[in-house]
Amino acid sequence: MADMATPPGSAPDTGGRRDFLTLATTAFTAVGVGAVVWPFISSMNPARDTLALASTEVDLAPVQLGQAVTVMWRGKPVFIRHRTPENVASARATPLTELKDPATDQSRVQKDEWLVLIGVCTHLGCVPLGQKPTDPHGDYDGWFCPCHGSHYDAAGRIRKGPAPLNLAVPGYTFTSDTKIRIG
Amino acid sequence: MSIGLHKSEFKNPVIRWVDSRLPLFTMMQKEYGTFPTPRNFNYFWNFGALAMVSLMIMILTGVFLSMNYTAHTGYAFDSVERIMRDVNYGWLLRYVHANGASMFFIVVYIHIWRGMYYGSYKAPRELLWMLGVVIFLLMMATAFMGYVLPWGQMSFWGATVITNLFSAFPVVGSHIVTWLWGGFSVDNPTLNRFFSLHYLLPFVIAGVVFLHIAALHITGSNNPLGIDPKGPQDTIPFHPYYTSKDSVGLVVYFIVFAILVFFMPNYLGHPDNYIPANPMVTPTHIVPEWYFLPYYAILRAVPDKLGGVLLMFGSIALLFVLPWLDGSPVRSMRFRPLARIAFALFTLNFFVLLYVGGKPAEEPYVTISRFATAYYFAYFLVILPLLARLERPLPLPESIARAVLGRGGGPIPMAAAAKPMEKA
């Protein structure tokens, strides 16, 4: 701050002080604008009541071996499949090198027979088909998304098509042997 | 200019009183009355005015529809059905609004095509063109959000797919999507904000249209020859010549519009949108409205998610830089034998994209869409820049008047061009 040392009334302003004031004012204005804009931006994020609806309990007892159910969690479908030993075996036989988003079957389940997935295609958010026996299951015995043609395998892993990632596994806990809480 | 009253030249004392204090009448007379306009417009020059009329029809019908619409997931679908069945002339308002969107896009696509063929984007009209691209983007956003409001299956799943486009961006993608939704899926908060923005954006469009026209009145209009008017013999006043020519186009526009509204109101819509939205079931074949199909085809042509999204946004972003991609100083493609062919193929290619965009994501449509996407980008990024260097354009006419009047039986006296100039 050379010009701060200039004795008052001696030399005309060098411009350094003027620049500093301009810069400080601009910076202060930017912070102020940010502080005003933030509440508006933030108001568009999920509200507290929306966040409060964030967990769902599911009773798995009525779901027979080989059956699948769809439950709603946070406005999205969650796929729960009671897998047969063959399903599990085929999913585990797949070498990781064949996968676009490599993940072992073990890493995607808590109990081998129960596969819990968010039923939303990781491409553009459609609900893949494959929950009903009459649905197409894709080329890998899992799910098939009709919107843009993504194929998922029996562990919900992406195998073919435009989707970049495996079907997401939601956070869930077994509250008893046959009950889970999602979220 | 000194402070004081504007010197109005209007004779009517009331108009004169207002005009001296706020010279709106003088401005209108200058910009729409005597405004010198190239004398050689063809009917493609109707479409700016038609787009303006479309915007006004959309705002008018939209305001009245909103009086009976409920922006809530539990009521939206039923409120639209109530508009169709119980509200007086509700069916008319809704069909005019829904088909009006299609008419707006038809008109604007032709308007853009006109600009591309006759080189209206070239200097000095680059900013005018870019403002037009902004209007086009705003129109797409508005139309997309409007289609969500009836809360049918296509509304819901269209909204889901389009908002999910933003999830393709690394790191911030999923946060952006949650922010757009106001929740963890397309739901009531999403519907509410879409309604709010769908009501707001048309007025933003009107504002940008004002700038678009203001810029137009600085540079003046392009014309089918693409050469600048050199004097009064090359122009005629906007009124009555082009007000009447626009009126002819307007009548044809209303005929097409009326046929759509009264005889085939659902032809351009999708029957699945008469099924209430169901977040648990995706329709087997999701398609956007027809006017988005070319871009949807580009999105689906790429096997990579982020790549598809970037290419789709890029296909429109290219329009912004078109004035600098096409360096040829010759505006009108009438005088560009090679560019003319390339652009004819581009036009055909656009229809191919539109067609495959509406087809399921399977062969042969995927392969066709890849070739068509390649040509779309090649036209802007390779063909136009190359032709600007390589092509030998045909000789340009000496002036508009010479070109237009010389064609028929000998030159018409200059008086014919000079006479209609009105007193301001």
XYZ file of C-alpha atoms in Angstrom:
607
model
C 0.000 0.000 0.000
C 2.455 2.595 -1.204
C -0.148 5.288 -1.599
C -1.319 4.882 1.989
C 2.042 6.257 3.019
C 1.651 9.360 0.840
C 1.263 12.415 3.061
C -2.235 13.915 2.785
C -2.618 16.727 0.359
C 0.745 16.233 -1.314
C 0.500 14.238 -4.547
C -2.703 13.531 -6.516
C -4.169 10.048 -6.105
C -2.005 7.543 -7.942
C -4.908 5.303 -8.882
C -3.828 2.430 -6.684
C -6.197 3.527 -3.961
C -8.997 4.024 -6.470
C -8.377 0.520 -7.851
C -8.414 -0.912 -4.367
C -11.738 0.766 -3.568
C -13.275 -0.445 -6.826
C -12.054 -3.960 -6.210
C -13.243 -4.011 -2.607
C -16.651 -2.628 -3.569
C -17.035 -5.170 -6.361
C -16.041 -8.035 -4.105
C -18.415 -6.865 -1.404
C -21.235 -6.531 -3.940
C -20.549 -10.046 -5.244
C -20.816 -11.447 -1.723
C -24.022 -9.486 -1.174
C -25.573 -10.709 -4.433
C -24.597 -14.259 -3.520
C -26.214 -13.915 -0.096
C -29.428 -12.626 -1.664
C -29.524 -15.243 -4.441
C -28.848 -18.201 -2.161
C -32.277 -18.321 -0.422
C -33.952 -18.381 -3.830
C -31.754 -21.212 -5.127
C -32.036 -23.122 -1.881
C -35.830 -22.852 -1.802
C -35.893 -25.094 -4.859
C -34.085 -27.942 -3.073
C -36.176 -30.615 -1.305
C -38.245 -29.155 1.544
C -38.186 -30.614 5.054
C -41.477 -32.492 4.667
C -40.158 -34.027 1.451
C -37.002 -35.119 3.278
C -39.105 -36.482 6.148
C -40.749 -39.024 3.856
C -37.409 -40.635 3.276
C -37.812 -44.158 4.721
C -40.096 -47.107 3.976
C -40.586 -50.440 5.807
C -41.163 -53.606 3.798
C -42.280 -57.034 5.030
C -40.509 -59.665 2.918
C -42.290 -62.726 4.396
C -44.989 -63.015 1.665
C -42.474 -62.827 -1.185
C -41.891 -66.378 -2.444
C -38.663 -67.712 -3.909
C -38.303 -66.407 -7.474
C -40.879 -63.641 -6.939
C -40.281 -59.930 -7.180
C -42.120 -56.993 -5.621
C -41.989 -53.281 -6.284
C -42.414 -50.808 -3.452
C -42.342 -47.034 -3.513
C -39.610 -45.113 -1.730
C -39.116 -41.355 -2.114
C -41.503 -41.406 -5.056
C -39.381 -43.976 -6.867
C -39.931 -47.690 -7.370
C -37.679 -50.052 -5.422
C -37.254 -53.566 -6.851
C -36.988 -56.406 -4.360
C -36.278 -59.807 -5.852
C -36.242 -63.078 -3.930
C -33.514 -64.763 -5.942
C -33.214 -68.470 -6.588
C -29.827 -70.153 -6.013
C -29.466 -70.381 -9.811
C -29.907 -66.605 -10.135
C -27.215 -66.063 -7.535
C -24.891 -68.600 -9.112
C -25.221 -67.068 -12.589
C -24.658 -63.549 -11.265
C -21.535 -64.688 -9.415
C -20.192 -66.647 -12.377
C -19.880 -63.454 -14.440
C -16.256 -62.289 -14.620
C -15.827 -58.666 -13.560
C -13.977 -57.897 -16.766
C -17.255 -58.247 -18.679
C -18.880 -55.455 -16.678
C -19.169 -51.829 -17.659
C -19.476 -50.739 -14.012
C -17.586 -53.541 -12.236
C -19.072 -54.699 -8.928
C -19.272 -58.169 -7.423
C -22.659 -59.653 -6.725
C -21.649 -59.952 -3.061
C -21.085 -56.209 -2.825
C -24.645 -55.538 -3.975
C -26.588 -57.681 -1.481
C -26.793 -58.076 2.283
C -28.382 -61.528 2.148
C -27.687 -63.612 -0.926
C -31.330 -64.312 -1.773
C -32.603 -60.738 -1.384
C -31.666 -58.242 -4.079
C -32.856 -54.695 -3.332
C -32.451 -52.076 -6.078
C -33.747 -48.658 -6.959
C -35.858 -49.405 -10.027
C -34.721 -46.386 -11.979
C -32.605 -46.767 -15.080
C -29.306 -44.947 -14.621
C -29.539 -43.607 -18.147
C -32.465 -41.220 -18.076
C -34.656 -42.422 -15.251
C -37.221 -44.775 -16.784
C -38.471 -47.781 -14.841
C -36.934 -50.928 -16.376
C -39.157 -53.927 -17.137
C -38.488 -57.340 -15.603
C -40.390 -57.400 -12.326
C -43.239 -59.536 -13.681
C -42.671 -63.010 -15.145
C -44.284 -61.860 -18.385
C -41.993 -58.828 -18.740
C -38.958 -58.864 -20.991
C -35.877 -59.511 -18.862
C -33.254 -58.364 -21.340
C -30.374 -60.443 -22.645
C -28.960 -61.162 -19.170
C -31.934 -62.489 -17.216
C -32.451 -59.280 -15.271
C -34.165 -56.084 -16.381
C -34.627 -54.314 -19.666
C -35.277 -50.594 -20.009
C -37.658 -49.965 -22.913
C -36.848 -46.278 -23.255
C -33.375 -46.483 -24.717
C -32.605 -50.187 -24.568
C -30.373 -50.792 -21.516
C -29.958 -54.408 -20.321
C -29.301 -55.238 -16.641
C -28.288 -58.663 -15.319
C -29.594 -60.712 -12.373
C -27.590 -58.527 -9.980
C -28.936 -55.323 -11.540
C -25.612 -54.576 -13.207
C -25.506 -52.748 -16.526
C -24.455 -55.069 -19.334
C -25.544 -53.435 -22.566
C -27.053 -50.151 -23.723
C -26.529 -46.458 -22.979
C -26.864 -46.532 -19.163
C -23.493 -45.800 -17.520
C -24.020 -47.383 -14.082
C -25.531 -50.386 -12.347
C -29.006 -50.020 -10.856
C -28.379 -48.272 -7.520
C -28.653 -50.157 -4.250
C -30.507 -48.033 -1.698
C -29.363 -47.865 1.882
C -31.428 -50.447 3.812
C -31.221 -52.515 6.998
C -32.798 -55.802 8.032
C -34.869 -54.899 11.097
C -35.727 -58.594 11.530
C -35.171 -61.734 9.424
C -38.037 -60.850 7.094
C -38.352 -57.075 7.388
C -36.256 -54.307 5.902
C -36.282 -50.549 6.313
C -35.222 -48.642 3.228
C -33.637 -45.228 3.755
C -31.846 16.780 -28.175
C -33.197 19.372 -25.807
C -35.756 18.847 -23.106
C -39.325 19.583 -24.078
C -42.181 18.127 -26.044
C -41.577 15.895 -29.054
C -42.519 17.653 -32.300
C -45.339 15.428 -33.406
C -46.500 15.509 -37.008
C -49.868 13.888 -36.341
C -52.916 16.018 -37.162
C -55.432 14.427 -34.769
C -55.313 16.585 -31.609
C -55.653 13.675 -29.157
C -52.980 11.574 -30.868
C -50.851 14.690 -31.177
C -51.219 15.455 -27.456
C -50.116 11.940 -26.483
C -47.439 11.721 -29.170
C -45.834 15.007 -28.080
C -45.416 13.595 -24.591
C -44.654 9.974 -25.470
C -43.842 9.540 -29.157
C -45.229 6.022 -29.495
C -47.219 6.891 -32.595
C -44.167 8.418 -34.252
C -42.180 5.324 -33.384
C -44.806 2.943 -34.769
C -45.085 5.046 -37.917
C -41.314 4.972 -38.334
C -40.792 1.264 -37.542
C -43.917 -0.244 -39.097
C -45.278 2.431 -41.425
C -42.596 4.025 -43.529
C -39.844 1.582 -42.511
C -37.864 0.996 -45.728
C -37.968 -2.713 -46.515
C -36.328 -4.562 -49.428
C -38.821 -4.734 -52.271
C -38.122 -8.371 -53.139
C -39.360 -10.356 -50.130
C -40.879 -13.725 -50.880
C -43.402 -15.518 -48.681
C -40.662 -16.922 -46.444
C -40.488 -13.414 -44.984
C -43.997 -13.901 -43.521
C -42.808 -16.213 -40.814
C -41.420 -13.657 -38.387
C -44.796 -11.978 -38.213
C -46.511 -15.380 -37.964
C -44.260 -16.313 -35.043
C -45.251 -13.084 -33.309
C -48.929 -13.908 -33.823
C -48.318 -17.428 -32.484
C -46.726 -16.047 -29.331
C -49.698 -13.754 -28.740
C -52.180 -16.602 -29.255
C -50.241 -18.802 -26.826
C -50.134 -16.136 -24.119
C -53.825 -15.294 -24.547
C -55.094 -18.888 -24.433
C -52.575 -19.784 -21.723
C -53.699 -17.034 -19.367
C -57.305 -18.178 -19.654
C -56.441 -21.871 -19.311
C -54.536 -21.138 -16.109
C -57.758 -19.794 -14.585
C -59.097 -23.340 -14.560
C -55.916 -25.341 -14.094
C -54.723 -26.767 -10.765
C -50.981 -27.290 -10.410
C -51.093 -30.247 -8.038
C -50.289 -33.875 -8.788
C -53.600 -34.939 -7.257
C -55.732 -32.555 -9.324
C -53.827 -31.523 -12.429
C -55.023 -34.334 -14.719
C -58.637 -33.959 -13.585
C -58.539 -30.191 -13.875
C -57.461 -30.546 -17.501
C -60.283 -33.016 -18.141
C -62.663 -30.555 -16.486
C -61.426 -27.861 -18.858
C -62.207 -30.232 -21.739
C -65.674 -31.249 -20.552
C -67.178 -28.639 -18.233
C -65.550 -25.248 -18.761
C -67.300 -23.191 -21.450
C -65.173 -23.382 -24.585
C -62.475 -24.985 -22.460
C -61.919 -27.575 -25.207
C -61.343 -24.773 -27.688
C -58.876 -22.930 -25.461
C -56.937 -26.100 -24.743
C -56.859 -27.381 -28.310
C -55.794 -23.953 -29.579
C -53.066 -23.846 -26.927
C -51.822 -27.390 -27.564
C -51.886 -27.099 -31.353
C -50.710 -23.512 -31.090
C -47.453 -24.854 -29.679
C -47.070 -27.029 -32.773
C -47.939 -24.138 -35.066
C -45.426 -21.951 -33.233
C -42.687 -24.509 -33.794
C -43.622 -25.090 -37.455
C -43.489 -21.358 -38.047
C -40.236 -20.896 -36.135
C -38.556 -23.836 -37.860
C -39.433 -22.326 -41.247
C -38.255 -18.931 -39.990
C -34.904 -20.471 -38.971
C -34.693 -22.359 -42.262
C -35.254 -19.076 -44.096
C -32.427 -17.499 -42.106
C -30.097 -20.376 -42.911
C -30.875 -20.512 -46.630
C -30.683 -16.791 -47.298
C -27.747 -16.237 -44.928
C -29.645 -13.907 -42.625
C -27.232 -14.826 -39.835
C -24.268 -13.204 -41.530
C -22.781 -9.794 -40.774
C -24.166 -7.433 -39.749
C -27.033 -9.551 -38.352
C -25.075 -11.939 -36.081
C -26.551 -10.619 -32.840
C -30.028 -10.567 -34.322
C -29.557 -14.236 -35.207
C -28.185 -15.114 -31.753
C -31.152 -13.445 -30.066
C -33.312 -15.637 -32.277
C -31.492 -18.741 -31.035
C -32.133 -17.552 -27.453
C -35.833 -17.268 -28.282
C -35.747 -20.783 -29.748
C -34.138 -22.173 -26.568
C -36.659 -20.382 -24.357
C -39.462 -21.751 -26.533
C -38.163 -25.281 -26.079
C -37.971 -24.865 -22.296
C -41.458 -23.373 -22.181
C -42.978 -26.047 -24.416
C -41.328 -28.828 -22.440
C -42.668 -27.527 -19.125
C -46.099 -26.901 -20.612
C -46.306 -30.507 -21.768
C -45.718 -31.640 -18.178
C -48.688 -29.718 -16.793
C -51.548 -32.093 -17.820
C -49.767 -34.728 -15.706
C -50.375 -37.624 -18.061
C -47.995 -40.522 -18.578
C -46.033 -38.742 -21.309
C -45.908 -35.589 -19.176
C -44.445 -37.470 -16.268
C -41.988 -39.624 -18.153
C -40.976 -36.856 -20.520
C -40.182 -34.727 -17.476
C -38.272 -37.608 -15.898
C -36.147 -38.296 -18.960
C -35.379 -34.653 -19.744
C -34.507 -33.645 -16.171
C -32.328 -36.755 -15.935
C -30.265 -35.405 -18.831
C -28.528 -33.226 -16.254
C -27.500 -36.278 -14.227
C -25.025 -37.024 -17.012
C -22.712 -34.289 -15.781
C -20.045 -35.653 -13.479
C -20.027 -34.821 -9.728
C -22.719 -32.120 -9.693
C -25.198 -33.959 -11.935
C -27.301 -35.691 -9.317
C -27.420 -32.550 -7.141
C -28.656 -30.528 -10.082
C -31.388 -33.073 -10.736
C -32.533 -33.111 -7.104
C -32.557 -29.334 -7.173
C -34.604 -29.267 -10.386
C -37.087 -31.733 -8.908
C -37.272 -30.268 -5.409
C -37.348 -33.881 -4.229
C -36.114 -37.329 -5.157
C -38.300 -37.821 -8.193
C -40.540 -35.780 -10.451
C -43.363 -34.952 -8.058
C -45.581 -32.178 -6.758
C -42.782 -29.641 -6.166
C -41.628 -30.241 -9.747
C -45.113 -29.728 -11.168
C -45.553 -26.511 -9.182
C -42.318 -24.926 -10.315
C -42.880 -25.992 -13.911
C -46.250 -24.249 -13.857
C -44.675 -21.123 -12.393
C -41.906 -21.091 -14.998
C -44.245 -22.020 -17.834
C -46.218 -18.890 -16.997
C -43.098 -16.736 -16.643
C -41.021 -17.717 -19.670
C -43.419 -16.551 -22.416
C -43.038 -13.025 -21.074
C -39.280 -13.451 -21.107
C -39.661 -14.587 -24.730
C -41.709 -11.466 -25.445
C -38.840 -9.400 -24.008
C -36.231 -11.109 -26.171
C -38.535 -10.787 -29.189
C -38.533 -7.040 -28.548
C -34.718 -7.047 -28.626
C -34.780 -9.278 -31.735
C -36.981 -6.756 -33.523
C -35.022 -3.778 -32.188
C -31.837 -5.316 -33.601
C -33.635 -6.043 -36.883
C -34.616 -2.410 -37.203
C -30.994 -1.340 -36.820
C -29.603 -3.602 -39.555
C -32.747 -3.785 -41.660
C -34.084 -6.998 -43.154
C -32.122 -9.385 -45.290
C -33.787 -10.385 -48.574
C -33.847 -13.332 -50.987
C -30.902 -11.942 -52.969
C -28.849 -11.382 -49.827
C -27.470 -8.079 -51.138
C -27.895 -4.775 -49.309
C -30.415 -2.208 -50.571
C -28.439 0.595 -52.166
C -31.074 3.296 -52.276
C -34.780 4.109 -52.276
C -35.271 2.251 -55.559
C -34.470 -1.001 -53.728
C -36.974 -0.585 -50.888
C -40.667 -0.071 -50.308
C -42.393 1.069 -47.107
C -43.422 -1.683 -44.746
C -47.014 -0.440 -44.802
C -49.073 -1.147 -46.840
C -46.871 -3.497 -48.863
C -45.693 -5.976 -46.287
C -48.588 -5.556 -43.886
C -50.772 -6.828 -46.716
C -48.321 -9.532 -47.799
C -48.105 -10.719 -44.161
C -51.910 -10.741 -44.025
C -52.051 -13.181 -46.920
C -49.677 -15.503 -45.083
C -51.681 -15.032 -41.909
C -54.863 -16.254 -43.603
C -53.099 -19.422 -44.777
C -51.652 -19.854 -41.274
C -55.116 -19.628 -39.740
C -56.504 -22.138 -42.243
C -53.857 -24.708 -41.275
C -54.334 -23.879 -37.602
C -58.118 -24.295 -37.863
C -57.803 -27.643 -39.649
C -55.609 -28.886 -36.805
C -57.806 -27.535 -34.025
C -61.196 -28.508 -35.410
C -60.546 -31.674 -37.385
C -57.469 -33.351 -35.938
C -56.817 -31.790 -32.518
C -54.965 -34.824 -31.149
C -53.067 -35.751 -34.300
C -49.784 -34.272 -33.086
C -50.283 -35.378 -29.483
C -49.689 -38.773 -27.947
C -52.591 -40.921 -26.687
C -50.601 -42.023 -23.616
C -50.910 -38.524 -22.248
C -54.592 -39.228 -21.633
C -53.487 -41.805 -19.037
C -52.871 -40.200 -15.622
C -49.205 -40.112 -14.566
C -47.986 -43.268 -12.842
C -44.489 -43.085 -11.321
C -44.286 -46.891 -11.092
C -44.870 -47.743 -14.757
C -42.939 -46.357 -17.713
C -44.788 -46.442 -21.045
C -43.074 -48.878 -23.384
C -42.294 -46.212 -25.926
C -41.521 -42.729 -24.640
C -41.419 -40.006 -27.260
C -41.222 -36.272 -26.779
C -43.429 -33.878 -28.708
C -42.693 -33.958 -32.451
C -40.746 -30.706 -32.417
C -38.095 -32.215 -30.147
C -37.672 -35.453 -32.108
C -34.589 -34.430 -34.159
C -32.683 -33.586 -30.978
C -33.983 -36.681 -29.238
C -32.637 -38.721 -32.155
C -29.212 -37.124 -31.696
C -29.351 -37.924 -27.972
C -30.131 -41.564 -28.648
C -27.643 -41.928 -31.499
C -24.745 -41.880 -29.040
C -24.161 -45.025 -26.991
C -22.615 -42.982 -24.165
C -24.845 -41.058 -21.772
C -22.736 -37.915 -21.280
C -21.724 -37.962 -24.926
C -25.350 -38.093 -26.038
C -26.322 -35.213 -23.783
C -23.373 -33.073 -24.881
C -24.069 -33.742 -28.543
C -27.729 -32.861 -28.117
C -26.964 -29.554 -26.411
C -24.132 -29.029 -28.888
C -26.475 -29.399 -31.850
C -28.271 -26.244 -30.739
C -25.204 -24.464 -29.413
C -23.772 -24.680 -32.947
C -26.492 -22.332 -34.120
C -25.030 -19.624 -31.882
C -21.694 -19.746 -33.694
C -23.108 -20.353 -37.171
C -22.261 -16.776 -38.263
C -18.582 -17.578 -37.687
C -18.632 -21.115 -39.056
C -19.886 -19.953 -42.421
C -17.271 -17.464 -43.549
C -18.591 -17.024 -47.078
C -19.423 -13.361 -47.703
C -22.270 -14.339 -50.049
C -25.471 -14.485 -48.031
C -28.100 -16.016 -50.258
C -27.600 -19.623 -51.275
C -29.141 -18.770 -54.634
C -25.620 -17.764 -55.566
C -23.852 -20.642 -53.836
C -24.282 -23.733 -56.039
C -22.494 -26.145 -53.674
C -23.734 -24.811 -50.336
C -27.201 -24.952 -51.793
C -26.920 -28.709 -52.322
C -25.348 -29.249 -48.896
C -28.169 -27.286 -47.301
C -30.838 -29.181 -49.222
C -29.312 -32.383 -47.815
C -29.198 -30.790 -44.365
C -32.913 -30.070 -44.632
C -33.671 -33.615 -45.722
C -31.400 -34.901 -42.973
C -33.350 -32.887 -40.396
C -36.527 -34.692 -41.425
C -34.718 -38.025 -41.224
C -33.686 -37.197 -37.648
C -37.253 -36.170 -36.883
C -38.482 -39.492 -38.240
C -36.022 -41.766 -36.428
C -36.471 -39.763 -33.210
C -40.044 -40.997 -33.102
C -39.074 -44.643 -33.665
C -38.023 -47.150 -31.008
C -34.313 -47.420 -30.139
C -33.635 -50.430 -32.353
C -32.180 -51.259 -35.753
C -32.212 -49.942 -38.414
C -33.173 -46.659 -36.740
C -30.095 -46.514 -34.500
C -27.711 -46.761 -37.449
C -29.722 -44.274 -39.493
C -29.722 -41.836 -36.586
C -25.936 -42.121 -36.313
C -25.394 -41.253 -39.966
C -27.925 -38.442 -39.754
C -26.284 -37.061 -36.602
C -22.908 -37.200 -38.313
C -24.211 -35.194 -41.260
C -25.901 -32.660 -38.972
C -22.565 -31.872 -37.325
C -20.549 -32.207 -40.518
C -22.692 -29.571 -42.205
C -21.821 -26.980 -39.566
C -18.283 -27.989 -38.681
C -16.836 -29.246 -41.963
C -18.940 -28.433 -45.013
C -19.742 -24.765 -44.367
C -16.206 -23.775 -43.280
C -14.712 -25.621 -46.278
C -17.182 -24.236 -48.809
C -16.434 -20.724 -47.594
C -12.899 -21.283 -48.948
C -13.466 -23.560 -51.920
C -16.762 -22.581 -53.472
C -16.929 -20.153 -56.383
C -20.202 -18.258 -56.005
C -22.267 -17.071 -58.956
C -22.067 -13.351 -59.806
C -24.271 -11.235 -57.573
C -26.809 -8.859 -59.162
C -25.909 -5.192 -59.249
C -28.856 -4.169 -57.114
C -32.181 -5.421 -55.873
C -34.108 -3.169 -58.233
C -32.045 -4.272 -61.227
C -32.510 -7.944 -60.388
C -36.214 -7.722 -59.650
C -37.344 -5.329 -62.346
C -35.023 -6.481 -65.088
C -36.546 -9.935 -65.177
C -39.995 -9.036 -66.570
C -40.843 -6.886 -69.588
C -38.234 -4.164 -69.326
C -37.496 -1.813 -66.467
C -40.393 -0.201 -64.669
C -40.004 3.535 -64.125
C -38.403 4.556 -60.839
C -41.557 6.492 -59.958
C -43.276 3.219 -59.107
C -40.803 2.626 -56.327
C -40.706 6.181 -55.104
C -44.426 6.938 -55.089
C -45.659 4.962 -52.082
C -43.386 6.717 -49.608
C -45.773 8.078 -47.040
C -45.633 11.301 -45.159
C -44.325 10.673 -41.693
